PDB file of C-alpha atoms in Angstrom:
ATOM      1  CA  UNK A   1       0.238   0.261   0.098  1.00  0.00           C
ATOM      2  CA  UNK A   2       2.721   2.474   0.859  1.00  0.00           C
ATOM      3  CA  UNK A   3       5.028   1.692  -2.153  1.00  0.00           C
ATOM      4  CA  UNK A   4       1.729   2.045  -4.445  1.00  0.00           C
ATOM      5  CA  UNK A   5       1.518   5.825  -2.591  1.00  0.00           C
ATOM      6  CA  UNK A   6       5.591   6.653  -2.947  1.00  0.00           C
ATOM      7  CA  UNK A   7       5.216   5.311  -6.401  1.00  0.00           C
ATOM      8  CA  UNK A   8       1.791   7.710  -7.192  1.00  0.00           C
ATOM      9  CA  UNK A   9       3.335  10.892  -5.620  1.00  0.00           C
ATOM     10  CA  UNK A  10       6.397  10.379  -7.233  1.00  0.00           C
ATOM     11  CA  UNK A  11       4.313  10.424 -10.451  1.00  0.00           C
ATOM     12  CA  UNK A  12       2.608  13.834  -9.248  1.00  0.00           C
ATOM     13  CA  UNK A  13       5.639  15.921  -8.977  1.00  0.00           C
ATOM     14  CA  UNK A  14       7.319  14.585 -11.797  1.00  0.00           C
ATOM     15  CA  UNK A  15       3.641  15.620 -14.124  1.00  0.00           C
ATOM     16  CA  UNK A  16       3.468  18.871 -11.716  1.00  0.00           C
ATOM     17  CA  UNK A  17       6.928  19.546 -12.787  1.00  0.00           C
ATOM     18  CA  UNK A  18       6.061  18.535 -16.829  1.00  0.00           C
ATOM     19  CA  UNK A  19       3.395  21.094 -16.168  1.00  0.00           C
ATOM     20  CA  UNK A  20       5.904  24.180 -15.009  1.00  0.00           C
ATOM     21  CA  UNK A  21       8.718  23.686 -17.726  1.00  0.00           C
ATOM     22  CA  UNK A  22       7.138  25.143 -20.696  1.00  0.00           C
ATOM     23  CA  UNK A  23       5.470  28.233 -18.480  1.00  0.00           C
ATOM     24  CA  UNK A  24       8.152  28.750 -17.314  1.00  0.00           C
ATOM     25  CA  UNK A  25       9.935  30.070 -20.267  1.00  0.00           C
ATOM     26  CA  UNK A  26       7.122  32.736 -21.165  1.00  0.00           C
ATOM     27  CA  UNK A  27       6.803  34.252 -17.736  1.00  0.00           C
ATOM     28  CA  UNK A  28       8.599  37.249 -16.108  1.00  0.00           C
ATOM     29  CA  UNK A  29       7.803  36.062 -12.948  1.00  0.00           C
ATOM     30  CA  UNK A  30       8.006  32.716 -11.005  1.00  0.00           C
ATOM     31  CA  UNK A  31       6.528  31.804  -7.716  1.00  0.00           C
ATOM     32  CA  UNK A  32       8.220  29.526  -5.376  1.00  0.00           C
ATOM     33  CA  UNK A  33       7.659  26.448  -7.459  1.00  0.00           C
ATOM     34  CA  UNK A  34       8.997  27.835 -10.072  1.00  0.00           C
ATOM     35  CA  UNK A  35      11.755  29.607  -9.055  1.00  0.00           C
ATOM     36  CA  UNK A  36      12.547  26.076  -7.218  1.00  0.00           C
ATOM     37  CA  UNK A  37      12.459  24.285 -10.079  1.00  0.00           C
ATOM     38  CA  UNK A  38      14.479  27.302 -12.022  1.00  0.00           C
ATOM     39  CA  UNK A  39      17.450  26.966 -10.469  1.00  0.00           C
ATOM     40  CA  UNK A  40      17.299  23.089  -9.671  1.00  0.00           C
ATOM     41  CA  UNK A  41      17.190  23.329  -5.556  1.00  0.00           C
ATOM     42  CA  UNK A  42      14.217  22.879  -3.144  1.00  0.00           C
ATOM     43  CA  UNK A  43      11.568  24.690  -2.115  1.00  0.00           C
ATOM     44  CA  UNK A  44      12.563  24.982   1.186  1.00  0.00           C
ATOM     45  CA  UNK A  45      16.627  26.377  -0.250  1.00  0.00           C
ATOM     46  CA  UNK A  46      14.169  29.272  -1.991  1.00  0.00           C
ATOM     47  CA  UNK A  47      12.836  30.404   1.466  1.00  0.00           C
ATOM     48  CA  UNK A  48      16.232  30.349   2.598  1.00  0.00           C
ATOM     49  CA  UNK A  49      18.410  31.916  -0.256  1.00  0.00           C
ATOM     50  CA  UNK A  50      15.218  34.701   0.239  1.00  0.00           C
ATOM     51  CA  UNK A  51      15.500  35.146   4.244  1.00  0.00           C
ATOM     52  CA  UNK A  52      19.471  35.657   3.509  1.00  0.00           C
ATOM     53  CA  UNK A  53      19.306  37.815   0.525  1.00  0.00           C
ATOM     54  CA  UNK A  54      20.886  35.570  -1.937  1.00  0.00           C
ATOM     55  CA  UNK A  55      17.971  36.046  -4.255  1.00  0.00           C
ATOM     56  CA  UNK A  56      15.215  39.321  -4.241  1.00  0.00           C
ATOM     57  CA  UNK A  57      11.728  38.028  -4.305  1.00  0.00           C
ATOM     58  CA  UNK A  58       8.169  40.193  -4.029  1.00  0.00           C
ATOM     59  CA  UNK A  59       5.961  39.248  -1.045  1.00  0.00           C
ATOM     60  CA  UNK A  60       2.295  39.663  -2.319  1.00  0.00           C
ATOM     61  CA  UNK A  61      -0.382  37.691   0.648  1.00  0.00           C
ATOM     62  CA  UNK A  62       1.509  35.424   3.438  1.00  0.00           C
ATOM     63  CA  UNK A  63       0.882  32.165   0.850  1.00  0.00           C
ATOM     64  CA  UNK A  64       2.109  34.632  -2.217  1.00  0.00           C
ATOM     65  CA  UNK A  65       6.035  35.287  -3.560  1.00  0.00           C
ATOM     66  CA  UNK A  66       6.883  35.990  -6.919  1.00  0.00           C
ATOM     67  CA  UNK A  67      10.293  36.583  -8.217  1.00  0.00           C
ATOM     68  CA  UNK A  68      12.168  38.203 -11.151  1.00  0.00           C
ATOM     69  CA  UNK A  69      13.159  36.090 -12.926  1.00  0.00           C
ATOM     70  CA  UNK A  70      15.348  38.644 -14.641  1.00  0.00           C
ATOM     71  CA  UNK A  71      16.674  39.180 -10.940  1.00  0.00           C
ATOM     72  CA  UNK A  72      17.197  34.728 -11.028  1.00  0.00           C
ATOM     73  CA  UNK A  73      19.772  35.867 -14.093  1.00  0.00           C
ATOM     74  CA  UNK A  74      21.421  38.795 -12.174  1.00  0.00           C
ATOM     75  CA  UNK A  75      22.622  35.457 -10.044  1.00  0.00           C
ATOM     76  CA  UNK A  76      24.947  33.942 -12.188  1.00  0.00           C
ATOM     77  CA  UNK A  77      26.017  36.676 -13.574  1.00  0.00           C
ATOM     78  CA  UNK A  78      27.283  38.178 -10.404  1.00  0.00           C
ATOM     79  CA  UNK A  79      29.081  35.052  -8.796  1.00  0.00           C
ATOM     80  CA  UNK A  80      32.539  34.024 -10.376  1.00  0.00           C
ATOM     81  CA  UNK A  81      32.183  30.984 -13.002  1.00  0.00           C
ATOM     82  CA  UNK A  82      32.921  27.362 -11.963  1.00  0.00           C
ATOM     83  CA  UNK A  83      36.504  26.211 -11.538  1.00  0.00           C
ATOM     84  CA  UNK A  84      37.491  22.279 -10.825  1.00  0.00           C
ATOM     85  CA  UNK A  85      40.076  22.950  -7.987  1.00  0.00           C
ATOM     86  CA  UNK A  86      43.544  22.232  -8.379  1.00  0.00           C
ATOM     87  CA  UNK A  87      44.367  18.991  -6.959  1.00  0.00           C
ATOM     88  CA  UNK A  88      47.384  20.079  -3.627  1.00  0.00           C
ATOM     89  CA  UNK A  89      50.119  18.048  -5.224  1.00  0.00           C
ATOM     90  CA  UNK A  90      51.534  15.487  -2.445  1.00  0.00           C
ATOM     91  CA  UNK A  91      55.170  15.336  -1.271  1.00  0.00           C
ATOM     92  CA  UNK A  92      56.225  12.195  -1.845  1.00  0.00           C
ATOM     93  CA  UNK A  93      57.692  10.697   1.777  1.00  0.00           C
ATOM     94  CA  UNK A  94      61.254  11.217   1.831  1.00  0.00           C
ATOM     95  CA  UNK A  95      62.280  10.351   5.370  1.00  0.00           C
ATOM     96  CA  UNK A  96      61.480   6.974   6.884  1.00  0.00           C
ATOM     97  CA  UNK A  97      62.037   5.157  10.545  1.00  0.00           C
ATOM     98  CA  UNK A  98      62.997   1.179  10.316  1.00  0.00           C
ATOM     99  CA  UNK A  99      61.009  -0.403  13.173  1.00  0.00           C
ATOM    100  CA  UNK A 100      63.609  -0.595  15.747  1.00  0.00           C
ATOM    101  CA  UNK A 101      64.251   2.995  15.124  1.00  0.00           C
ATOM    102  CA  UNK A 102      60.420   3.549  16.307  1.00  0.00           C
ATOM    103  CA  UNK A 103      60.960   1.627  19.695  1.00  0.00           C
ATOM    104  CA  UNK A 104      64.134   3.306  20.465  1.00  0.00           C
ATOM    105  CA  UNK A 105      62.797   6.585  19.822  1.00  0.00           C
ATOM    106  CA  UNK A 106      59.265   5.979  22.093  1.00  0.00           C
ATOM    107  CA  UNK A 107      60.322   3.272  23.785  1.00  0.00           C
ATOM    108  CA  UNK A 108      57.800   0.486  22.656  1.00  0.00           C
ATOM    109  CA  UNK A 109      57.364  -2.636  21.437  1.00  0.00           C
ATOM    110  CA  UNK A 110      57.234  -4.153  18.042  1.00  0.00           C
ATOM    111  CA  UNK A 111      54.115  -5.283  18.695  1.00  0.00           C
ATOM    112  CA  UNK A 112      52.683  -1.772  20.025  1.00  0.00           C
ATOM    113  CA  UNK A 113      54.403   0.091  16.425  1.00  0.00           C
ATOM    114  CA  UNK A 114      52.044  -2.616  14.373  1.00  0.00           C
ATOM    115  CA  UNK A 115      49.500  -1.389  15.767  1.00  0.00           C
ATOM    116  CA  UNK A 116      50.426   2.020  15.909  1.00  0.00           C
ATOM    117  CA  UNK A 117      50.499   1.415  11.747  1.00  0.00           C
ATOM    118  CA  UNK A 118      47.950  -0.493  10.984  1.00  0.00           C
ATOM    119  CA  UNK A 119      44.973   1.965  13.956  1.00  0.00           C
ATOM    120  CA  UNK A 120      46.622   5.283  12.292  1.00  0.00           C
ATOM    121  CA  UNK A 121      47.135   4.417   8.257  1.00  0.00           C
ATOM    122  CA  UNK A 122      50.856   5.778   8.852  1.00  0.00           C
ATOM    123  CA  UNK A 123      52.286   4.877   5.161  1.00  0.00           C
ATOM    124  CA  UNK A 124      55.022   2.582   5.193  1.00  0.00           C
ATOM    125  CA  UNK A 125      56.849   0.666   3.062  1.00  0.00           C
ATOM    126  CA  UNK A 126      59.951  -2.210   2.492  1.00  0.00           C
ATOM    127  CA  UNK A 127      63.333  -0.628   1.936  1.00  0.00           C
ATOM    128  CA  UNK A 128      66.037  -3.817   1.281  1.00  0.00           C
ATOM    129  CA  UNK A 129      63.182  -6.067   2.391  1.00  0.00           C
ATOM    130  CA  UNK A 130      62.869  -4.245   6.174  1.00  0.00           C
ATOM    131  CA  UNK A 131      59.540  -2.261   6.863  1.00  0.00           C
ATOM    132  CA  UNK A 132      59.888   1.128   6.650  1.00  0.00           C
ATOM    133  CA  UNK A 133      57.434   3.885   8.596  1.00  0.00           C
ATOM    134  CA  UNK A 134      56.992   7.808   7.890  1.00  0.00           C
ATOM    135  CA  UNK A 135      58.829   9.657  10.364  1.00  0.00           C
ATOM    136  CA  UNK A 136      56.696  12.676   9.879  1.00  0.00           C
ATOM    137  CA  UNK A 137      53.441  10.119  10.278  1.00  0.00           C
ATOM    138  CA  UNK A 138      54.922   8.692  13.345  1.00  0.00           C
ATOM    139  CA  UNK A 139      56.372  11.517  14.947  1.00  0.00           C
ATOM    140  CA  UNK A 140      53.077  13.034  14.231  1.00  0.00           C
ATOM    141  CA  UNK A 141      51.091  11.112  15.857  1.00  0.00           C
ATOM    142  CA  UNK A 142      53.384  10.757  19.289  1.00  0.00           C
ATOM    143  CA  UNK A 143      53.320  14.268  19.103  1.00  0.00           C
ATOM    144  CA  UNK A 144      49.141  14.720  18.876  1.00  0.00           C
ATOM    145  CA  UNK A 145      49.263  12.055  22.001  1.00  0.00           C
ATOM    146  CA  UNK A 146      51.160  13.712  24.050  1.00  0.00           C
ATOM    147  CA  UNK A 147      49.373  17.130  23.321  1.00  0.00           C
ATOM    148  CA  UNK A 148      46.127  16.099  24.653  1.00  0.00           C
ATOM    149  CA  UNK A 149      46.579  16.336  28.049  1.00  0.00           C
ATOM    150  CA  UNK A 150      42.716  16.713  28.350  1.00  0.00           C
ATOM    151  CA  UNK A 151      41.355  12.985  27.587  1.00  0.00           C
ATOM    152  CA  UNK A 152      44.370  11.993  31.070  1.00  0.00           C
ATOM    153  CA  UNK A 153      42.454  10.085  33.463  1.00  0.00           C
ATOM    154  CA  UNK A 154      45.030   8.172  35.703  1.00  0.00           C
ATOM    155  CA  UNK A 155      48.186  10.503  37.064  1.00  0.00           C
ATOM    156  CA  UNK A 156      51.362   9.061  38.853  1.00  0.00           C
ATOM    157  CA  UNK A 157      53.488  12.268  41.594  1.00  0.00           C
ATOM    158  CA  UNK A 158      56.680  11.304  41.078  1.00  0.00           C
ATOM    159  CA  UNK A 159      57.110   9.682  43.965  1.00  0.00           C
ATOM    160  CA  UNK A 160      54.766   6.442  42.995  1.00  0.00           C
ATOM    161  CA  UNK A 161      57.023   6.278  40.142  1.00  0.00           C
ATOM    162  CA  UNK A 162      60.450   6.487  41.663  1.00  0.00           C
ATOM    163  CA  UNK A 163      59.169   3.108  43.911  1.00  0.00           C
ATOM    164  CA  UNK A 164      56.890   2.031  41.181  1.00  0.00           C
ATOM    165  CA  UNK A 165      59.902   1.570  38.393  1.00  0.00           C
ATOM    166  CA  UNK A 166      63.285   2.510  41.051  1.00  0.00           C
ATOM    167  CA  UNK A 167      64.391   5.278  39.142  1.00  0.00           C
ATOM    168  CA  UNK A 168      66.281   8.367  41.041  1.00  0.00           C
ATOM    169  CA  UNK A 169      63.977  11.801  40.777  1.00  0.00           C
ATOM    170  CA  UNK A 170      66.655  12.773  38.643  1.00  0.00           C
ATOM    171  CA  UNK A 171      65.932   9.791  36.461  1.00  0.00           C
ATOM    172  CA  UNK A 172      62.458  10.102  36.670  1.00  0.00           C
ATOM    173  CA  UNK A 173      62.624  13.792  34.770  1.00  0.00           C
ATOM    174  CA  UNK A 174      64.350  12.801  32.381  1.00  0.00           C
ATOM    175  CA  UNK A 175      62.295  10.186  30.813  1.00  0.00           C
ATOM    176  CA  UNK A 176      59.978  12.994  31.360  1.00  0.00           C
ATOM    177  CA  UNK A 177      61.466  15.568  29.253  1.00  0.00           C
ATOM    178  CA  UNK A 178      63.549  12.792  26.767  1.00  0.00           C
ATOM    179  CA  UNK A 179      59.671  11.119  25.869  1.00  0.00           C
ATOM    180  CA  UNK A 180      57.477  14.607  25.441  1.00  0.00           C
ATOM    181  CA  UNK A 181      55.044  13.098  28.524  1.00  0.00           C
ATOM    182  CA  UNK A 182      52.445  14.857  29.036  1.00  0.00           C
ATOM    183  CA  UNK A 183      52.581  16.526  33.182  1.00  0.00           C
ATOM    184  CA  UNK A 184      50.989  19.488  35.235  1.00  0.00           C
ATOM    185  CA  UNK A 185      51.087  20.955  38.183  1.00  0.00           C
ATOM    186  CA  UNK A 186      49.038  19.941  41.122  1.00  0.00           C
ATOM    187  CA  UNK A 187      49.244  22.645  44.016  1.00  0.00           C
ATOM    188  CA  UNK A 188      53.309  21.714  45.095  1.00  0.00           C
ATOM    189  CA  UNK A 189      52.969  18.651  43.552  1.00  0.00           C
ATOM    190  CA  UNK A 190      54.001  17.638  39.635  1.00  0.00           C
ATOM    191  CA  UNK A 191      51.790  14.756  38.456  1.00  0.00           C
ATOM    192  CA  UNK A 192      52.603  12.863  35.610  1.00  0.00           C
ATOM    193  CA  UNK A 193      50.198  11.097  32.467  1.00  0.00           C
ATOM    194  CA  UNK A 194      50.063   6.550  33.648  1.00  0.00           C
ATOM    195  CA  UNK A 195      49.827   5.977  31.016  1.00  0.00           C
ATOM    196  CA  UNK A 196      52.355   7.557  29.038  1.00  0.00           C
ATOM    197  CA  UNK A 197      55.070   6.295  31.495  1.00  0.00           C
ATOM    198  CA  UNK A 198      54.004   3.237  31.494  1.00  0.00           C
ATOM    199  CA  UNK A 199      54.576   3.020  27.382  1.00  0.00           C
ATOM    200  CA  UNK A 200      58.230   3.235  28.586  1.00  0.00           C
ATOM    201  CA  UNK A 201      58.380   0.297  30.275  1.00  0.00           C
ATOM    202  CA  UNK A 202      56.873  -2.347  27.783  1.00  0.00           C
ATOM    203  CA  UNK A 203      58.808  -5.229  26.693  1.00  0.00           C
ATOM    204  CA  UNK A 204      60.322  -5.146  23.484  1.00  0.00           C
ATOM    205  CA  UNK A 205      59.393  -7.957  22.232  1.00  0.00           C
TER     206      UNK A 205
END
């Protein structure tokens, strides 16, 4: 039943458009429906353009608005002709890390490296039989991760890191600085991102 009703409505809509097309050619003023057909837009868009001043119309009553065809044509004269945007030429990737270099720089295991590559679509290639990954994309991933402090919910105090990993205070701060680990000050204490610091000690596989 619904399908038949939909087909009937579609047929009526087509018939309405077919009736409007010849009448538009000989008219100087157009109704909302005729303007929509003339410009190839919806009635809703006609009213929206009327409200924001894109097109001009004259309201004769609450239910009747007319548009001068000449005014509608002027829209095309005023706007610049469409030009296909020039595609941005992608710069070739020339700098790469080996998997081992990523592990060493960011102190993470092999499994974790490949997980990051896969989940973030980081470009990779084979050079001399070894997997190499884009230096720019890897560095960008870790920089963004370090900078996004707003999502961090778990923190260590410096003392907690010292006790858990048997490190001196200087060693803790050196690791935080060298690996750009997020930290923030709460009163007199410095808090260090638990997740980011723990990642330094993931066993390399």
